[in-house]
Structures are given as structure tokens and as C-alpha cells.
Short mmCIF file of C-alpha atoms in Angstrom, two decimals:
data_model
loop_
_atom_site.label_atom_id
_atom_site.label_comp_id
_atom_site.label_asym_id
_atom_site.label_seq_id
_atom_site.Cartn_x
_atom_site.Cartn_y
_atom_site.Cartn_z
CA UNK A 19 -0.58 21.20 -4.72
CA UNK A 20 -2.72 18.75 -7.55
CA UNK A 21 -4.34 15.76 -6.15
CA UNK A 22 -6.41 13.23 -8.15
CA UNK A 23 -7.64 9.85 -7.98
CA UNK A 24 -6.34 7.27 -9.50
CA UNK A 25 -7.10 4.10 -7.83
CA UNK A 26 -10.37 4.77 -6.11
CA UNK A 27 -10.54 2.36 -4.11
CA UNK A 28 -10.13 1.21 -0.37
CA UNK A 29 -9.13 -2.15 0.65
CA UNK A 30 -11.10 -3.66 3.08
CA UNK A 31 -8.78 -6.62 4.16
CA UNK A 32 -6.62 -4.72 6.62
CA UNK A 33 -3.15 -6.25 7.19
CA UNK A 34 -1.07 -4.43 10.18
CA UNK A 35 2.88 -5.35 11.35
CA UNK A 36 3.30 -3.75 14.71
CA UNK A 37 7.16 -3.21 15.33
CA UNK A 38 9.23 -3.88 12.09
CA UNK A 39 7.88 -7.53 11.59
CA UNK A 40 7.75 -8.80 8.47
CA UNK A 41 4.54 -9.63 5.97
CA UNK A 42 2.78 -12.93 7.23
CA UNK A 43 4.50 -13.08 10.49
CA UNK A 44 3.24 -13.87 13.75
CA UNK A 45 2.47 -10.63 15.33
CA UNK A 46 3.54 -9.82 18.37
CA UNK A 47 0.29 -8.58 19.78
CA UNK A 48 -3.14 -9.95 18.84
CA UNK A 49 -4.75 -6.44 18.47
CA UNK A 50 -2.07 -3.94 17.79
CA UNK A 51 -2.81 -0.27 19.62
CA UNK A 52 -1.87 1.61 16.27
CA UNK A 53 -4.43 0.72 13.18
CA UNK A 54 -4.05 2.17 9.53
CA UNK A 55 -7.48 2.37 7.91
CA UNK A 56 -8.84 4.73 5.05
CA UNK A 57 -6.57 4.14 2.41
CA UNK A 58 -6.25 4.41 -1.01
CA UNK A 59 -3.54 5.13 -4.19
CA UNK A 60 -3.04 8.93 -5.24
CA UNK A 61 -1.63 10.47 -7.62
CA UNK A 62 0.28 13.97 -6.57
CA UNK A 63 2.01 16.46 -8.88
CA UNK A 64 5.10 17.73 -6.85
CA UNK A 65 6.53 21.10 -7.04
CA UNK A 66 8.75 20.40 -10.33
CA UNK A 67 5.61 19.67 -12.01
CA UNK A 68 6.14 15.71 -12.38
CA UNK A 69 3.65 13.22 -11.01
CA UNK A 70 3.46 10.75 -8.45
CA UNK A 71 1.99 7.95 -6.71
CA UNK A 72 1.24 8.26 -2.85
CA UNK A 73 0.08 6.16 -0.52
CA UNK A 74 -2.34 8.05 1.79
CA UNK A 75 -4.72 6.83 4.51
CA UNK A 76 -5.59 6.77 8.19
CA UNK A 77 -3.68 5.95 11.25
CA UNK A 78 -5.70 5.40 14.51
CA UNK A 79 -4.82 4.49 18.21
CA UNK A 80 -7.32 2.84 19.35
CA UNK A 81 -6.12 2.56 22.58
CA UNK A 82 -7.73 4.39 25.24
CA UNK A 83 -4.92 4.71 27.71
CA UNK A 84 -1.66 4.93 25.52
CA UNK A 85 -0.11 7.58 23.65
CA UNK A 86 2.43 7.16 20.87
CA UNK A 87 5.22 9.92 19.32
CA UNK A 88 7.48 9.66 16.56
CA UNK A 89 5.13 7.46 14.47
CA UNK A 90 6.24 6.13 11.43
CA UNK A 91 5.43 3.55 8.73
CA UNK A 92 6.10 1.34 5.86
CA UNK A 93 3.81 -0.54 3.18
CA UNK A 94 4.53 -3.29 0.89
CA UNK A 95 2.08 -3.76 -2.00
CA UNK A 96 1.33 -7.07 -2.97
CA UNK A 97 -0.49 -8.41 -6.17
CA UNK A 98 -3.40 -11.06 -6.39
CA UNK A 99 -0.99 -13.85 -6.52
CA UNK A 100 1.09 -12.37 -3.16
CA UNK A 101 3.89 -10.37 -5.48
CA UNK A 102 5.78 -8.25 -3.64
CA UNK A 103 5.16 -5.21 -6.16
CA UNK A 104 5.82 -1.99 -4.42
CA UNK A 105 6.43 -0.03 -1.13
CA UNK A 106 6.16 3.34 0.57
CA UNK A 107 7.83 5.11 3.54
CA UNK A 108 5.55 7.50 5.26
CA UNK A 109 4.94 9.92 7.96
CA UNK A 110 2.18 11.74 9.80
CA UNK A 111 1.01 14.48 8.22
CA UNK A 112 -2.07 17.19 8.44
CA UNK A 113 -5.10 17.78 5.85
CA UNK A 114 -2.16 19.30 3.55
CA UNK A 115 -0.19 16.83 3.65
CA UNK A 116 2.49 18.63 5.79
CA UNK A 117 4.65 16.92 8.80
CA UNK A 118 3.37 16.98 12.22
CA UNK A 119 5.41 18.99 14.63
CA UNK A 120 8.57 16.58 15.65
CA UNK A 121 6.71 16.57 19.45
CA UNK A 122 3.60 15.27 18.19
CA UNK A 123 1.48 12.92 20.45
CA UNK A 124 -0.96 10.52 18.96
CA UNK A 125 -3.72 10.56 21.57
CA UNK A 126 -5.71 7.75 23.11
CA UNK A 127 -9.20 7.21 20.71
CA UNK A 128 -7.63 9.62 18.21
CA UNK A 129 -6.43 9.22 14.40
CA UNK A 130 -4.12 11.22 12.47
CA UNK A 131 -3.81 11.23 8.27
CA UNK A 132 -0.02 9.85 6.89
CA UNK A 133 1.32 10.63 3.60
CA UNK A 134 4.16 7.92 1.66
CA UNK A 135 5.27 8.21 -1.34
CA UNK A 136 4.87 4.93 -3.39
CA UNK A 137 7.85 3.11 -5.23
CA UNK A 138 6.16 0.53 -7.76
CA UNK A 139 8.64 -2.32 -9.43
CA UNK A 140 6.17 -2.64 -12.54
CA UNK A 141 4.85 -0.43 -14.46
CA UNK A 142 2.06 -2.41 -14.97
CA UNK A 143 1.79 -4.21 -11.62
CA UNK A 144 -2.15 -4.66 -10.11
CA UNK A 145 -1.95 -3.78 -6.76
CA UNK A 146 -4.66 -5.86 -4.67
CA UNK A 147 -3.64 -5.41 -1.00
CA UNK A 148 -0.93 -3.45 1.18
CA UNK A 149 0.80 -4.87 4.13
CA UNK A 150 1.90 -1.94 7.12
CA UNK A 151 4.44 -1.81 9.58
CA UNK A 152 4.02 0.71 12.08
CA UNK A 153 7.21 2.01 14.22
CA UNK A 154 7.16 4.38 17.49
CA UNK A 155 10.76 5.49 18.78
CA UNK A 156 9.48 6.78 21.40
CA UNK A 157 7.80 4.82 24.90
CA UNK A 158 4.24 4.90 24.94
CA UNK A 159 3.23 8.33 26.82
CA UNK A 160 0.39 9.11 28.99
CA UNK A 161 -2.08 11.83 27.31
CA UNK A 162 -4.56 13.79 28.43
CA UNK A 163 -8.13 12.46 27.62
CA UNK A 164 -10.54 14.25 25.45
CA UNK A 165 -11.89 17.77 26.37
CA UNK A 166 -9.16 18.31 29.50
CA UNK A 167 -9.56 21.88 29.39
CA UNK A 168 -13.30 22.61 30.67
CA UNK A 169 -13.75 26.41 30.05
CA UNK A 170 -16.86 28.13 30.99
CA UNK A 171 -19.33 28.18 27.68
CA UNK A 172 -16.52 26.54 25.17
CA UNK A 173 -18.42 23.30 23.75
CA UNK A 174 -16.05 21.04 21.70
CA UNK A 175 -17.57 19.67 18.82
CA UNK A 176 -14.86 17.70 17.17
CA UNK A 177 -11.10 18.05 17.36
CA UNK A 178 -10.52 17.17 13.29
CA UNK A 179 -8.96 19.82 11.57
CA UNK A 180 -11.80 21.97 10.02
CA UNK A 181 -11.64 24.96 7.41
CA UNK A 182 -14.68 26.33 6.85
CA UNK A 183 -17.61 27.53 9.16
CA UNK A 184 -21.14 28.46 7.51
CA UNK A 185 -24.40 29.12 9.83
CA UNK A 186 -27.39 28.39 7.89
CA UNK A 187 -31.16 28.90 7.87
CA UNK A 188 -33.48 26.49 6.70
CA UNK A 189 -36.74 27.92 5.36
CA UNK A 190 -39.48 27.12 7.96
CA UNK A 191 -42.36 24.85 6.87
CA UNK A 192 -46.07 25.80 7.75
CA UNK A 193 -46.39 25.59 11.14
CA UNK A 194 -42.67 25.29 11.98
CA UNK A 195 -40.53 27.48 13.04
CA UNK A 196 -36.77 28.04 11.21
CA UNK A 197 -34.14 26.07 12.02
CA UNK A 198 -30.57 27.39 12.20
CA UNK A 199 -27.45 24.85 12.11
CA UNK A 200 -23.67 25.04 11.65
CA UNK A 201 -22.20 23.59 8.61
CA UNK A 202 -18.75 23.08 8.69
CA UNK A 203 -15.68 21.04 6.60
CA UNK A 204 -12.47 19.29 7.15
CA UNK A 205 -9.82 19.51 4.98
CA UNK A 206 -7.26 20.97 3.50
CA UNK A 207 -7.78 25.16 2.86
CA UNK A 208 -6.03 25.02 -0.13
CA UNK A 209 -8.74 22.79 -1.82
CA UNK A 210 -11.98 23.45 -3.15
CA UNK A 211 -14.49 22.63 -1.57
CA UNK A 212 -15.94 19.89 -3.17
CA UNK A 213 -12.53 18.53 -1.86
CA UNK A 214 -13.81 18.84 2.02
CA UNK A 215 -15.72 16.29 4.59
CA UNK A 216 -18.88 18.10 4.71
CA UNK A 217 -20.86 17.84 8.18
CA UNK A 218 -23.76 19.99 10.33
CA UNK A 219 -24.30 20.36 13.75
CA UNK A 220 -27.68 21.51 14.95
CA UNK A 221 -27.59 23.53 18.49
CA UNK A 222 -30.83 23.00 19.40
CA UNK A 223 -30.62 18.97 19.36
CA UNK A 224 -26.51 18.49 20.04
CA UNK A 225 -26.90 16.34 16.75
CA UNK A 226 -24.08 16.14 14.41
CA UNK A 227 -24.38 14.16 11.18
CA UNK A 228 -22.16 14.03 7.77
CA UNK A 229 -23.45 15.24 5.00
CA UNK A 230 -22.81 16.43 1.11
CA UNK A 231 -22.37 20.01 0.56
CA UNK A 232 -25.72 21.16 -1.32
CA UNK A 233 -24.03 23.11 -3.97
CA UNK A 234 -21.27 20.39 -4.52
CA UNK A 235 -23.47 18.93 -7.01
CA UNK A 236 -23.74 22.39 -9.14
CA UNK A 237 -19.93 22.74 -9.33
CA UNK A 238 -19.03 19.12 -10.54
CA UNK A 239 -21.16 19.21 -12.90
CA UNK A 240 -19.29 19.53 -16.26
CA UNK A 241 -21.76 21.61 -18.03
CA UNK A 242 -21.23 24.29 -14.66
CA UNK A 243 -17.64 24.18 -14.85
CA UNK A 244 -17.44 24.51 -18.78
CA UNK A 245 -19.21 27.75 -18.53
CA UNK A 246 -17.08 28.49 -15.17
CA UNK A 247 -14.12 27.63 -17.44
CA UNK A 248 -12.73 25.43 -15.05
CA UNK A 249 -12.64 22.17 -16.53
CA UNK A 250 -9.12 21.62 -15.81
CA UNK A 251 -9.24 20.00 -12.57
CA UNK A 252 -6.02 21.41 -11.65
CA UNK A 253 -7.32 24.79 -12.11
CA UNK A 254 -10.64 23.87 -10.43
CA UNK A 255 -8.76 22.82 -7.16
CA UNK A 256 -6.95 26.24 -6.76
CA UNK A 257 -10.35 28.25 -8.05
CA UNK A 258 -11.44 29.18 -4.02
CA UNK A 259 -14.78 28.47 -5.71
CA UNK A 260 -17.25 30.08 -2.68
CA UNK A 261 -21.12 30.32 -2.19
CA UNK A 262 -22.62 32.67 -0.07
CA UNK A 263 -24.02 30.59 3.02
CA UNK A 264 -27.91 31.30 2.01
CA UNK A 265 -27.27 32.54 -1.26
CA UNK A 266 -27.75 31.84 -4.74
CA UNK A 267 -24.30 32.95 -6.61
CA UNK A 268 -20.68 32.26 -6.46
CA UNK A 269 -17.72 33.81 -6.51
CA UNK A 270 -14.06 32.23 -8.01
CA UNK A 271 -10.87 32.70 -9.37
CA UNK A 272 -9.38 32.06 -12.75
CA UNK A 273 -6.56 30.89 -13.92
CA UNK A 274 -5.01 34.63 -13.64
CA UNK A 275 -6.47 34.91 -10.43
CA UNK A 276 -9.33 37.13 -12.28
CA UNK A 277 -12.24 37.55 -9.71
CA UNK A 278 -15.00 36.27 -10.80
CA UNK A 279 -18.87 36.06 -10.04
CA UNK A 280 -21.53 34.11 -11.06
CA UNK A 281 -24.95 32.46 -10.79
CA UNK A 282 -25.06 28.58 -8.98
CA UNK A 283 -25.23 27.42 -12.81
CA UNK A 284 -22.75 29.08 -13.99
CA UNK A 285 -24.67 31.92 -16.07
CA UNK A 286 -24.57 35.22 -15.96
CA UNK A 287 -20.91 36.10 -15.21
CA UNK A 288 -19.49 38.87 -13.93
CA UNK A 289 -15.66 40.03 -13.63
CA UNK A 290 -15.26 41.49 -10.51
CA UNK A 291 -11.12 42.06 -10.50
CA UNK A 292 -8.41 41.28 -13.65
CA UNK A 293 -5.55 42.69 -11.94
CA UNK A 294 -4.79 40.30 -9.35
CA UNK A 295 -2.34 38.11 -11.50
CA UNK A 296 0.20 39.72 -8.66
CA UNK A 297 -1.55 38.42 -5.74
CA UNK A 298 -2.12 34.83 -3.52
CA UNK A 299 -6.17 34.25 -2.17
CA UNK A 300 -5.83 33.05 1.03
CA UNK A 301 -9.51 33.00 1.67
CA UNK A 302 -13.66 34.65 1.37
CA UNK A 303 -15.66 35.51 3.90
CA UNK A 304 -19.05 35.84 3.49
CA UNK A 305 -21.34 38.32 5.79
CA UNK A 306 -25.11 39.65 4.94
CA UNK A 307 -26.60 40.38 1.99
CA UNK A 308 -24.26 37.79 -0.15
CA UNK A 309 -21.41 40.21 0.35
CA UNK A 310 -17.80 39.09 0.84
CA UNK A 311 -14.23 40.14 1.37
CA UNK A 312 -11.43 38.38 -0.43
CA UNK A 313 -8.21 38.65 1.25
CA UNK A 314 -4.57 38.30 0.00
CA UNK A 315 -1.16 37.63 1.00
CA UNK A 316 1.70 35.29 0.41
CA UNK A 317 3.14 34.16 3.31
CA UNK A 318 2.70 34.06 7.30
CA UNK A 319 4.03 37.26 8.35
CA UNK A 320 2.92 39.07 5.56
CA UNK A 321 0.13 42.02 5.58
CA UNK A 322 -2.77 41.23 4.23
CA UNK A 323 -4.34 43.11 1.19
CA UNK A 324 -8.13 42.73 0.41
CA UNK A 325 -11.51 43.90 -1.57
CA UNK A 326 -14.53 43.87 -0.77
CA UNK A 327 -17.97 43.19 -3.20
CA UNK A 328 -21.26 41.70 -3.42
CA UNK A 329 -22.00 37.77 -5.35
CA UNK A 330 -23.58 40.46 -7.99
CA UNK A 331 -20.12 42.07 -8.78
CA UNK A 332 -20.54 45.05 -7.10
CA UNK A 333 -17.09 46.34 -5.69
CA UNK A 334 -18.01 48.30 -1.94
CA UNK A 335 -14.22 49.09 -1.50
CA UNK A 336 -11.33 50.08 -3.44
CA UNK A 337 -9.84 47.90 -5.76
CA UNK A 338 -7.04 45.24 -3.53
CA UNK A 339 -4.63 46.47 -5.54
CA UNK A 340 -5.39 49.83 -3.61
CA UNK A 341 -6.33 48.56 0.00
CA UNK A 342 -4.57 49.75 2.97
CA UNK A 343 -2.92 46.14 4.17
CA UNK A 344 -3.84 45.19 7.81
CA UNK A 345 -1.20 42.99 10.15
CA UNK A 346 -4.20 40.54 10.28
CA UNK A 347 -7.23 39.62 8.15
CA UNK A 348 -9.81 41.98 8.31
CA UNK A 349 -13.47 42.21 9.70
CA UNK A 350 -16.27 44.04 8.04
CA UNK A 351 -19.14 45.51 9.40
CA UNK A 352 -22.38 43.68 8.18
CA UNK A 353 -23.48 46.95 6.08
CA UNK A 354 -20.10 46.88 4.43
CA UNK A 355 -19.49 50.21 5.69
CA UNK A 356 -15.81 49.91 7.19
CA UNK A 357 -13.61 47.17 7.62
CA UNK A 358 -11.76 46.18 10.87
CA UNK A 359 -7.93 46.48 10.37
CA UNK A 360 -5.08 46.16 12.32
CA UNK A 361 -1.20 47.95 12.73
CA UNK A 362 -0.28 51.21 13.13
CA UNK A 363 -1.97 53.92 10.77
CA UNK A 364 -2.35 57.90 10.75
CA UNK A 365 -0.04 60.07 12.10
CA UNK A 366 3.61 58.53 13.33
CA UNK A 367 2.14 58.80 16.96
CA UNK A 368 -0.39 56.99 16.11
CA UNK A 369 -0.65 53.34 18.33
CA UNK A 370 -0.61 49.85 17.43
CA UNK A 371 -3.46 48.30 17.58
CA UNK A 372 -7.23 47.83 15.81
CA UNK A 373 -9.03 50.24 13.65
CA UNK A 374 -11.83 51.07 11.96
CA UNK A 375 -11.59 52.72 8.61
CA UNK A 376 -14.26 53.25 5.64
CA UNK A 377 -13.80 50.67 3.12
CA UNK A 378 -13.11 53.49 0.40
CA UNK A 379 -11.31 56.35 2.12
CA UNK A 380 -8.11 56.60 4.19
CA UNK A 381 -9.36 57.51 7.92
CA UNK A 382 -9.17 55.99 10.84
CA UNK A 383 -10.57 55.57 14.10
CA UNK A 384 -8.66 53.80 16.56
CA UNK A 385 -10.65 51.19 18.46
CA UNK A 386 -8.16 50.11 21.03
CA UNK A 387 -4.35 49.33 21.27
CA UNK A 388 -2.81 45.75 21.27
CA UNK A 389 0.95 46.39 20.45
CA UNK A 390 1.08 41.77 20.14
CA UNK A 391 -0.87 41.51 17.49
CA UNK A 392 -1.95 37.94 16.36
CA UNK A 393 -0.84 36.61 12.79
CA UNK A 394 -2.56 36.64 9.30
CA UNK A 395 -3.34 33.03 10.52
CA UNK A 396 -5.63 34.15 13.35
CA UNK A 397 -9.38 34.72 12.71
CA UNK A 398 -11.30 37.71 11.39
CA UNK A 399 -12.75 39.92 13.51
CA UNK A 400 -16.74 39.63 13.67
CA UNK A 401 -19.86 41.85 14.96
CA UNK A 402 -21.91 41.23 17.51
CA UNK A 403 -24.96 43.03 16.40
CA UNK A 404 -27.09 44.47 19.27
CA UNK A 405 -29.88 45.19 17.02
CA UNK A 406 -29.63 49.09 16.66
CA UNK A 407 -27.37 51.85 15.15
CA UNK A 408 -23.55 50.29 14.62
CA UNK A 409 -22.08 52.28 17.45
CA UNK A 410 -23.98 50.27 19.93
CA UNK A 411 -22.29 46.93 18.58
CA UNK A 412 -19.67 44.78 20.18
CA UNK A 413 -16.91 43.20 18.14
CA UNK A 414 -15.28 39.99 18.97
CA UNK A 415 -11.26 39.37 18.58
CA UNK A 416 -9.61 36.25 18.96
CA UNK A 417 -5.77 37.56 20.61
CA UNK A 418 -2.47 36.64 21.95
CA UNK A 419 -1.93 37.22 25.43
CA UNK A 420 1.44 37.98 27.15
CA UNK A 421 2.36 34.18 26.52
CA UNK A 422 0.73 34.05 23.31
CA UNK A 423 -2.18 31.61 24.28
CA UNK A 424 -5.56 32.73 22.75
CA UNK A 425 -8.18 34.24 24.27
CA UNK A 426 -11.36 35.58 23.06
CA UNK A 427 -11.77 39.47 23.71
CA UNK A 428 -14.87 41.37 22.97
CA UNK A 429 -14.76 45.40 22.40
CA UNK A 430 -17.99 47.02 23.28
CA UNK A 431 -18.32 50.26 20.82
CA UNK A 432 -20.88 51.47 23.54
CA UNK A 433 -18.56 51.65 26.17
CA UNK A 434 -15.40 51.60 24.49
CA UNK A 435 -13.90 49.15 26.54
CA UNK A 436 -12.13 45.63 25.75
CA UNK A 437 -13.11 43.16 27.79
CA UNK A 438 -11.24 39.59 28.06
CA UNK A 439 -14.10 36.91 27.86
CA UNK A 440 -12.55 33.10 27.90
CA UNK A 441 -9.00 31.26 27.24
CA UNK A 442 -9.66 29.28 23.86
CA UNK A 443 -8.19 25.18 24.07
CA UNK A 444 -6.13 25.46 20.95
CA UNK A 445 -2.92 26.50 19.49
CA UNK A 446 -1.34 27.70 16.03
CA UNK A 447 1.97 26.82 14.21
CA UNK A 448 2.77 29.67 11.08
CA UNK A 449 1.32 26.81 9.09
CA UNK A 450 -1.95 26.95 10.99
CA UNK A 451 -5.62 28.75 10.50
CA UNK A 452 -8.07 29.42 12.44
CA UNK A 453 -11.79 30.76 11.68
CA UNK A 454 -14.69 32.23 13.25
CA UNK A 455 -18.08 32.61 12.55
CA UNK A 456 -21.40 34.13 14.88
CA UNK A 457 -24.71 32.85 14.14
CA UNK A 458 -27.38 34.77 12.75
CA UNK A 459 -29.10 35.40 15.74
CA UNK A 460 -25.24 36.89 17.22
CA UNK A 461 -25.55 34.17 20.45
CA UNK A 462 -23.31 31.79 19.36
CA UNK A 463 -20.07 31.74 18.25
CA UNK A 464 -18.52 29.25 15.72
CA UNK A 465 -14.30 29.45 16.31
CA UNK A 466 -12.13 26.47 13.87
CA UNK A 467 -8.45 25.77 13.73
CA UNK A 468 -6.72 23.29 11.26
CA UNK A 469 -3.37 21.57 12.69
CA UNK A 470 -2.79 18.85 15.42
CA UNK A 471 -4.33 21.03 17.39
CA UNK A 472 -7.33 21.95 15.40
CA UNK A 473 -10.71 21.52 16.25
CA UNK A 474 -13.84 23.18 16.63
CA UNK A 475 -15.86 24.99 19.29
CA UNK A 476 -19.07 26.48 19.99
CA UNK A 477 -19.12 30.06 22.04
CA UNK A 478 -22.07 30.82 24.30
CA UNK A 479 -21.98 33.99 24.10
CA UNK A 480 -24.83 34.27 26.92
CA UNK A 481 -22.45 32.55 29.11
CA UNK A 482 -19.64 35.14 28.91
CA UNK A 483 -21.19 38.36 30.75
CA UNK A 484 -19.27 41.19 29.18
CA UNK A 485 -21.09 43.00 25.65
CA UNK A 486 -24.80 41.42 25.96
CA UNK A 487 -27.97 43.68 25.72
#
């Protein structure tokens, strides 16, 4: 979806009317619970390639006790002289502008995005302000407070739609120790990372700060974009351009889905694969030494194909078109020697479950059976190293239980045993996604999810009991 700002302003004077009033009418309540803010006019290209103006923003529930269902929004746009020149009807949406579920509840002290196609009566009209009319067709509903689920070792950080996780270690100054922080982003997974809202969480000090991604300045430089052949905004937004969290090179896809690596300034481009035009890139996950896995599928329920390579442009696996499809997004061992895939492989009598497979050969080692495999929107498995041989490592999985709820599991390769560590406080629809990344010291696990039940949680692995030293 191609979205760009055509009127890059936010109106400071907020006009809010509740329950179907009219512009200029006396409000039924002096301080309405639902408040609109942070809105802007955007130009969006629809599925037919036609550009249309839309009104996008945020609805805040300022109540500390009441929740609201079936929230809808009507807006009127006015010129500076007070002439009505535009109107819009909108609904609550997620970060990708997809409708919230019918049973969605806007909880107390929460906010949700809205999206409203804008009908402008006069082509040359100068919009100055908007009046908003918010309605809810259901009675206020009592909702559980934030943090209702108190799970041992599971720490809620934010309750927004988080689409990217990066553990980064800063260089230590003289006389000081290195600092590891969690960098994360809120936004739509389909957009380029410069369109996301980035934050940084420091577990040592329990502080959270909004930041600009340190690589954003590189890829927004017109010279760099020209070198990468990404000057077109639509192409740039679907490029999946990605940097190794502590690395100096990047990877991205071209208009024909060719996979390219390059220096941060766009030089020394290397073609990795030019046979990807039939495949849809869905994500890039990084692991040590600037290696990565790029994974591909068409839609929820499709099997996942993949390739493992380095930012230097070196393949570690077979090309993506020759990969053995997995039901779920594969994990990768830190040395890029094996992938962790799911399904039924090898002999017909072999069980369905998770297997360890060398990246370039068709050999399969069953880790454990699991009939109720998750979808391709669940997090890829990650490795918890014990600092010795790989056969001593532990592998972390998010798996659905029999009732469909996600739990964190640990497979101890030393003991060849699977442990249920803890339930997780989120649920995924078919359009939602979840991600997880382990800290460099292997003591903390960050798990994020998109959708209306999305958020970011930090798991203290040393409090989980199993799979420790």
C-alpha cells in the first residue's frame, strides 16, 4: 500500500463532538471520553492504482473506567472562513489500516487509529480545520485494566503494535561497560522502517525513550536512494530495506524482487538472487555476524520458503526456490549451519513436528513432535546458547496449546526434552504477526505482536526454571 503525506500538517485546535451532534452545537458533555488527535490528510493509492485523499489519526479513550465498542467517526472539513468543503466517514483500524474485529473494545486510557476516505467538494479547497462526530452503537463496557495478566517473568513494556525488535550493544567508553538496549518499532509491517515510530528500552534502568532510527538518515538521503535504485516512493516503501542491528551493510529487494546487499551509503551493491520474481518477501531476520534469513510466502496458511545468506552477499543455504518449505517461519542456528523448520519431512511415517535441517542438504533431525503447528504469523524459533557446543543449546518456541492460546516453550537439546515455560498475554488473528528476539547475553527474550491485542513484553528467562545453565 503506497501512502504519502500530501498535506503535512496537524491541526492544533481540536474540534470534537460526541454522539451525532452538529458543527458548532453545544456539547452534551464538557469533556467527552473519546477524543480525536494527531490527524492528517494523506494521499493513498488503492488496489486499482487510483489515488484518493484519506483522513488518518488517533481516537483516544480518556476515561479511566469506561470502555467503548463499535466506535465510528464522521468528520467535516472547513476552510478558514468556515465553509464546509469536505466530509469523511471512518472506522477504527490497525497500523496497516485494516478494520478492527467486530468485537473490538477500546479500553480505558487506550488509543486506536482511525481511517476515513475523504470526499472534498471543491478541488482547490484549502482545508483549515475539522469537526469530528464520534458514535458508539453499544453501551459503555467495563474492561479489564492494563496489566491484568500477571505472569511470572513476563514484563509488559508497551501495548502498541510492535513490528520490529533489535537488541543493540553500544560501544563502551573508557572506564565504562558496554550497554545493551532493545530498539523496537511501531507501525505496519509492510512499510519501510523509516515510516515506523521507533523507541528504545533500557532494561537496566527501566527507561523508555522515543528515538529516530540511527540508519534512517542514510536511506532517506536522495544520493543513497539513487545508488540503491529506490528513488520511487512506492518502490522504496516495499523494499524491505533492513540493516543488521550492529552491522554496517543492508539488504533490500528491487522492483522485480531481486535481493541486493550494499554498504550503508548505497555503494558496493551485490546481487544475491534474481530469481525471486514469483515470490513474496514477508520479512528478514538477523542473527550474529551479519547473517540473515529472508522468508517468503503468499498469505496466511501458505508454507514458508527461505534463504540464508550474509550481508556481504554470500549464500549459506540453497537458493530460495530450492528450499524445503516449512509450515512456520524457520529459525537459524547462530553459525548458519542449520535451520529449524516445521512440518512432516523424510519418511512418510515420520511425525509432524519441528526438525533441524542443514541449510544446504536434505537431512532431517526430529526435535519434537507437535501436531498443532502454529501459522506462519507466529515468531520464528530462537536459540539460547549455553556458550559451548550447539548440542548443548536450548531452543525457544512460541506454540499454541490445545485451546489455541500461545505459550512459550523451551526445547533443551542437552536433555532432549520440551518444557512449557509460561503462557503469553496476547492472541493473534490471521492478519496479525508476532516476533521474538533474544538478548546478546541470552538472559532476556523480547516478544512483540501486532493487531489490536498487540504489544511488547520482556521475558526474564532466568525466572523460567527450565533450560538454564
